[in-house]
XYZ file of C-alpha atoms in Angstrom:
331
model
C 49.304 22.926 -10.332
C 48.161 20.654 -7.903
C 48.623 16.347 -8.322
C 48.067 13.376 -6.781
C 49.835 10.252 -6.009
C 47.598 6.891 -5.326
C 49.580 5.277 -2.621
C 48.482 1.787 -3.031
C 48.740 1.345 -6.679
C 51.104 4.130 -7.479
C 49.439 6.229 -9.976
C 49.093 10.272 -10.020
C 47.496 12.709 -12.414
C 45.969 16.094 -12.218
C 44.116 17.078 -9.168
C 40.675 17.477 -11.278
C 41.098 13.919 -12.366
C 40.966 12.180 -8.939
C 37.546 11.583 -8.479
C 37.394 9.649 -11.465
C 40.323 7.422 -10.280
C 38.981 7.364 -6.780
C 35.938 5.837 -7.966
C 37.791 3.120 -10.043
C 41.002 2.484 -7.967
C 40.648 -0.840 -5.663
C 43.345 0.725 -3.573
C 41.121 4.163 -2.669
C 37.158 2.474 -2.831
C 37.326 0.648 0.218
C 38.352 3.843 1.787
C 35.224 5.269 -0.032
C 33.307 2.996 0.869
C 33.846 3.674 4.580
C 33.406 7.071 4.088
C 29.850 6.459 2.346
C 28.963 4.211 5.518
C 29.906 6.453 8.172
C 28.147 9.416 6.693
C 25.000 7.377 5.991
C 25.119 6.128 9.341
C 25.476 9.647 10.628
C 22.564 11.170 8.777
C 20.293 8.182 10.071
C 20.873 8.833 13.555
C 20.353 12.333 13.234
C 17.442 11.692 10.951
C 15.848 9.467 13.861
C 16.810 11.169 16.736
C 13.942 13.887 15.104
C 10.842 11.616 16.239
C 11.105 11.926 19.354
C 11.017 15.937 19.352
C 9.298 16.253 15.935
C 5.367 16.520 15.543
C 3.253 14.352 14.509
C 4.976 11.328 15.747
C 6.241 13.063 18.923
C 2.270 13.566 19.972
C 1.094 10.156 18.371
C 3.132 7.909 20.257
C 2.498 8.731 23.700
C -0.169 6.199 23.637
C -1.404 3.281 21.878
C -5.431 4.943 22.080
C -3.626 8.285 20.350
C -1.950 6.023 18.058
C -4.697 4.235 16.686
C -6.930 6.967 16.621
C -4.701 8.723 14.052
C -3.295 6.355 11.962
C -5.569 3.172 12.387
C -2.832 1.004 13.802
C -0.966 0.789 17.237
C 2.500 1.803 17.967
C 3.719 -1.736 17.770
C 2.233 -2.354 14.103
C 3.373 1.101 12.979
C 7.391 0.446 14.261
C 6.696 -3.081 12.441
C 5.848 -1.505 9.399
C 8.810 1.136 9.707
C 11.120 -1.618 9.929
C 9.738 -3.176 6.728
C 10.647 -0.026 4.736
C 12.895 2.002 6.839
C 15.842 2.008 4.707
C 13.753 2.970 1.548
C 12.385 6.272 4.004
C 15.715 7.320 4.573
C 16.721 7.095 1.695
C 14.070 9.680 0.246
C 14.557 11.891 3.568
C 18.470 12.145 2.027
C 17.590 12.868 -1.197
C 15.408 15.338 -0.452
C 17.747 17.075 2.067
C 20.429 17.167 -0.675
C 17.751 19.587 -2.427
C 17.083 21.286 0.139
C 19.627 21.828 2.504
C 19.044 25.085 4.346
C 16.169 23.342 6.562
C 15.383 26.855 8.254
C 13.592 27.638 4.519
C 12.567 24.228 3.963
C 11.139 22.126 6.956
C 11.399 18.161 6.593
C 9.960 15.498 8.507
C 11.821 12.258 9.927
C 11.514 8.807 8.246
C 8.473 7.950 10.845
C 7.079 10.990 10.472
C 6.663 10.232 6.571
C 5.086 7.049 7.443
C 2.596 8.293 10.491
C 1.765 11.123 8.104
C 0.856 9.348 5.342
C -0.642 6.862 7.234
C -3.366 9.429 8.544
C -3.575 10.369 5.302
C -4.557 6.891 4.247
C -7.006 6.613 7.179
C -8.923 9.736 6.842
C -7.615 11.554 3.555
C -7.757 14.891 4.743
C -6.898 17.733 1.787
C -3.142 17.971 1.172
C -3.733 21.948 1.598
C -5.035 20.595 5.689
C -2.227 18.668 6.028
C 0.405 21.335 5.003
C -1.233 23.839 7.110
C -0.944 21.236 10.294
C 2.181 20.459 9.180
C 3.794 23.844 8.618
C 5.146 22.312 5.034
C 4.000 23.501 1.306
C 0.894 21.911 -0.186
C 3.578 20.847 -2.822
C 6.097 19.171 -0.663
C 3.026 17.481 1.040
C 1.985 16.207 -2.805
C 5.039 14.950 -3.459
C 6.179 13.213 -0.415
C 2.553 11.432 0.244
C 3.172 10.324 -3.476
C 6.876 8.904 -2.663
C 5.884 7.419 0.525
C 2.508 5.531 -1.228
C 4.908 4.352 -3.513
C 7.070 2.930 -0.814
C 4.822 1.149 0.984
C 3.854 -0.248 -1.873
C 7.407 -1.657 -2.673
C 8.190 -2.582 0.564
C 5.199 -3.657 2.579
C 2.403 -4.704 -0.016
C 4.585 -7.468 -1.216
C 5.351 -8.463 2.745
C 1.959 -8.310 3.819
C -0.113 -9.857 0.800
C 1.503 -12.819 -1.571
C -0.655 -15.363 -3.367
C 1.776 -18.847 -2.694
C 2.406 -20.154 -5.843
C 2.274 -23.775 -4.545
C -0.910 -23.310 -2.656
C -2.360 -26.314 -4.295
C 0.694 -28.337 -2.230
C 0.318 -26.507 1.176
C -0.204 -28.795 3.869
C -2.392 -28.546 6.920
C -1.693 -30.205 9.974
C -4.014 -32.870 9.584
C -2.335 -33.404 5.951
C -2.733 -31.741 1.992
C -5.586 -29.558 2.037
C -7.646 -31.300 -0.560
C -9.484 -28.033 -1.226
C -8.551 -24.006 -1.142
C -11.218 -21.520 -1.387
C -10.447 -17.889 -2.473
C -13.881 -15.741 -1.424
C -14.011 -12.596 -4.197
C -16.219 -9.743 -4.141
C -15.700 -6.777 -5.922
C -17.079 -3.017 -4.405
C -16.782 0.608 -5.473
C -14.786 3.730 -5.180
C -16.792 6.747 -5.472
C -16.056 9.597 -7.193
C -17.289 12.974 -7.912
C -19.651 13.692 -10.572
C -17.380 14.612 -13.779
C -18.341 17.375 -15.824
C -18.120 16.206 -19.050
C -21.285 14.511 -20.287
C -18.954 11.472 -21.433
C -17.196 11.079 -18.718
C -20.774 10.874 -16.717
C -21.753 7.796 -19.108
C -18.606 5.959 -18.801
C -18.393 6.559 -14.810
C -22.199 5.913 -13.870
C -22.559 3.163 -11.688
C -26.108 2.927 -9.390
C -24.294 1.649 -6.544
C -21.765 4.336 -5.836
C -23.290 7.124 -3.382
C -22.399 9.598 -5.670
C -23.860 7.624 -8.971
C -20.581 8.057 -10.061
C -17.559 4.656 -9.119
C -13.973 4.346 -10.792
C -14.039 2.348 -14.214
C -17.808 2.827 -13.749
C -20.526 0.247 -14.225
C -18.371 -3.083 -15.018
C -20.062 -6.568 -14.121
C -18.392 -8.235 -11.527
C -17.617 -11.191 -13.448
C -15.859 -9.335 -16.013
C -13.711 -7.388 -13.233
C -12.753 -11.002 -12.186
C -11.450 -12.038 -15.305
C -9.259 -8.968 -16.315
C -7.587 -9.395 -12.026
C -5.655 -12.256 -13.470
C -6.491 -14.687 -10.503
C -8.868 -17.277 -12.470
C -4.711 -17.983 -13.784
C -4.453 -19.573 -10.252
C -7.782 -21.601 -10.032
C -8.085 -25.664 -10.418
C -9.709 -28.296 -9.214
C -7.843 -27.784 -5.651
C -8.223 -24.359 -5.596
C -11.950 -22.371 -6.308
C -13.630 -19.287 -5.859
C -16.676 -18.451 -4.004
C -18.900 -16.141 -5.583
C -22.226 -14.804 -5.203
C -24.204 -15.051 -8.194
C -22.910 -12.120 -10.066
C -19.871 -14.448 -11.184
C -21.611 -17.384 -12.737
C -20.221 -18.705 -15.976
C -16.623 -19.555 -15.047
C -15.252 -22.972 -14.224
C -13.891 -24.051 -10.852
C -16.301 -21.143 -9.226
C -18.274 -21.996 -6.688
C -21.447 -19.942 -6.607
C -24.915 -20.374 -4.939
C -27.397 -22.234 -6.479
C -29.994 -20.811 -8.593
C -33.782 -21.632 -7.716
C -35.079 -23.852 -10.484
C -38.287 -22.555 -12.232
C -41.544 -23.049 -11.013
C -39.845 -25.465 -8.137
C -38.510 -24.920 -4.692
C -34.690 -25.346 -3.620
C -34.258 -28.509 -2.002
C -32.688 -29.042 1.338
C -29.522 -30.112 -0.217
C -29.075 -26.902 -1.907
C -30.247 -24.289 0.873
C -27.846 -25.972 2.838
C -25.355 -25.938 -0.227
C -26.241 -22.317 0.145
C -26.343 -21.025 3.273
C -22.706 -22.744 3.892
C -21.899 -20.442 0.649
C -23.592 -17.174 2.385
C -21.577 -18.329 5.412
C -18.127 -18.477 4.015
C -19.096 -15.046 2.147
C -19.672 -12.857 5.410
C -16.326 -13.280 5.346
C -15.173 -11.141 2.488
C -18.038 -8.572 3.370
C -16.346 -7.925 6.557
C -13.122 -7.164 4.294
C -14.883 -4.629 2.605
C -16.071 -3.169 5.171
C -12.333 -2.882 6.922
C -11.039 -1.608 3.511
C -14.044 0.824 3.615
C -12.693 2.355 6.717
C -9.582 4.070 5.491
C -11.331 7.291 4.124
C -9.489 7.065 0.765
C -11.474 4.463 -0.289
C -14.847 4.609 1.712
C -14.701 8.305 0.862
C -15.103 10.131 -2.528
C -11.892 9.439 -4.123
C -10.275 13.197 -5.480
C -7.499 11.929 -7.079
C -7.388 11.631 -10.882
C -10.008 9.460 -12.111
C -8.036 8.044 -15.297
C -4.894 7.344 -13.278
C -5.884 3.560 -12.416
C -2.785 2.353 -11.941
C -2.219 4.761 -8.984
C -5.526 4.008 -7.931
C -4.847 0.358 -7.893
C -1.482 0.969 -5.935
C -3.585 2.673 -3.306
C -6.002 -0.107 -2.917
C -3.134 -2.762 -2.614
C -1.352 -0.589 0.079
C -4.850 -0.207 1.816
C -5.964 -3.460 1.612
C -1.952 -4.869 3.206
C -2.545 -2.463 6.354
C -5.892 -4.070 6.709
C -4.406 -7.527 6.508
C -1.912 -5.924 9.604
C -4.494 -5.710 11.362
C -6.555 -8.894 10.514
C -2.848 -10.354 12.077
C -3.795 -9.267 15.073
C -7.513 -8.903 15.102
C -8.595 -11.698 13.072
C -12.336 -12.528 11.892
C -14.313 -14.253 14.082
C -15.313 -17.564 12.820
């Protein structure tokens, strides 16, 4: 029968009861401890020291041109946005090794590779079935880990790349408060396939989409406003600009309406046209957002599932504000 003796605090017991004291004993954890570190350090080296040799990444990153061209951002941006979530990428690449762990059978990609990958799959949403054939991996492997790795950019870099300051009506310019913040909204649409049920078609009509058919379907813009939450942030220091599809709610700013039977006076095309102005603004965001194929595409995903859809959109819409960083709008 084989025992154990705990030589810091003396205690012993069956052999098939030491994991339980390991894990409990203040004597043995630091020793555990150690042990965790030094094996997690382990598996990160060898998990990184796979992107230099493994494809895509290995191919991607011999230039910034190849870079962009596949994922929509340079090699700088996409290290930046490693480091934002790298732990969180390992993390998943262990798990998933601990499944699988005769890597012969089942091929896995490095932490970067998980990123660039989903990253091109953000930018041009090519068919999961493409990418596993590219990829030499199972369509459902390719599923799952462009799921996990959506969901961890959205835990890691959404939150680090888009934050609405709660004290925004305090923030400070250099020339003093800022006596007035303006938040520019517009709203746009995600198309989808035509469904084939004849309800479905009423509830997701909307004339604008390309297809006829958007997510949520035909919702006034004013009403998509209200149910974001963000008229919660609005006061008299801090407005929206509109377009005329959001009049009726205080503290937003929207042009103004010719009178009947009159003309617009000066005052008020110029009231205008500084509106119009400040508006390009957001139409060049749509357009940017537009340009990851997910979105300017027809969206295949599952039509009812809006919170994924949403998640999507806020991870698309923080790699465009990545690049607006470094490219910013000209004024």
């Amino acid at each position: 029968m084989l025992t154990w003796t705990c030589a810091g605090s003396g205690r012993s017991g069956l052999y098939t009861h030491y994991y339980r004291h390991r894990d409990n004993c203040n004597y043995c954890t630091p020793e555990l401890e150690e042990e965790k570190q030094q094996k997690m350090e382990e598996k990160q080296q060898e998990l990184q020291a796979l992107d230099a040799k493994q494809r895509p990444w290995s191919e991607w990153s011999r230039s910034n041109e190849s870079c962009i061209q596949h994922t929509g951002h340079d090699i700088e941006q996409v290290q930046e946005l490693y480091s934002m979530c790298e732990q969180s990428l390992i993390n998943y690449c262990s798990h998933r090794n601990k499944e699988h762990t005769d890597s012969t059978i089942t091929p896995y990609l490095s932490p970067m590779n998980l990123l660039a990958v989903t990253l091109w799959y953000l930018k041009y949403y090519h068919s999961e079935r493409y990418i596993a054939t590219e990829l030499n991996l199972g369509r459902s492997t390719v599923n799952y880990l462009l799921s996990e790795v959506i969901n961890i950019l959205h835990s890691c870099v959404y939150r680090e790349l888009i934050s609405f300051p709660a004290d925004i009506a305090k923030r400070r310019t250099p020339h003093g408060p800022e006596q007035n913040h303006k938040l520019i909204v517009d709203s746009t649409v995600i198309a989808i396939p035509e469904p084939y049920d004849s309800e479905q078609r009423k509830a997701y009509y909307h004339a604008k989409s390309p297809t006829n058919y958007a997510i949520k379907g035909s919702v006034h813009d004013i009403t998509v406003l209200r149910d974001s939450g963000l008229l919660e942030h609005v006061e008299d220091s801090v407005q929206i600009i509109d377009d005329k599809g959001y009049i009726g709610e205080e503290y937003v700013v929207t042009p103004r309406k010719k009178p009947h039977g009159r003309e617009l006076t000066d005052e008020d095309k110029n009231f205008n046209r500084d509106i119009n102005s400040a508006r390009a603004a957001i139409e060049n965001i749509n357009q940017r957002l537009k340009t990851y194929a997910i979105l300017g595409s027809i969206y295949r995903g599952a039509i009812d599932d809006f919170h994924k859809i949403t998640k999507i959109v806020q991870v698309v819409s923080a790699l465009c504000n990545m690049n607006l960083n470094k490219h910013p709008i000209r004024k």
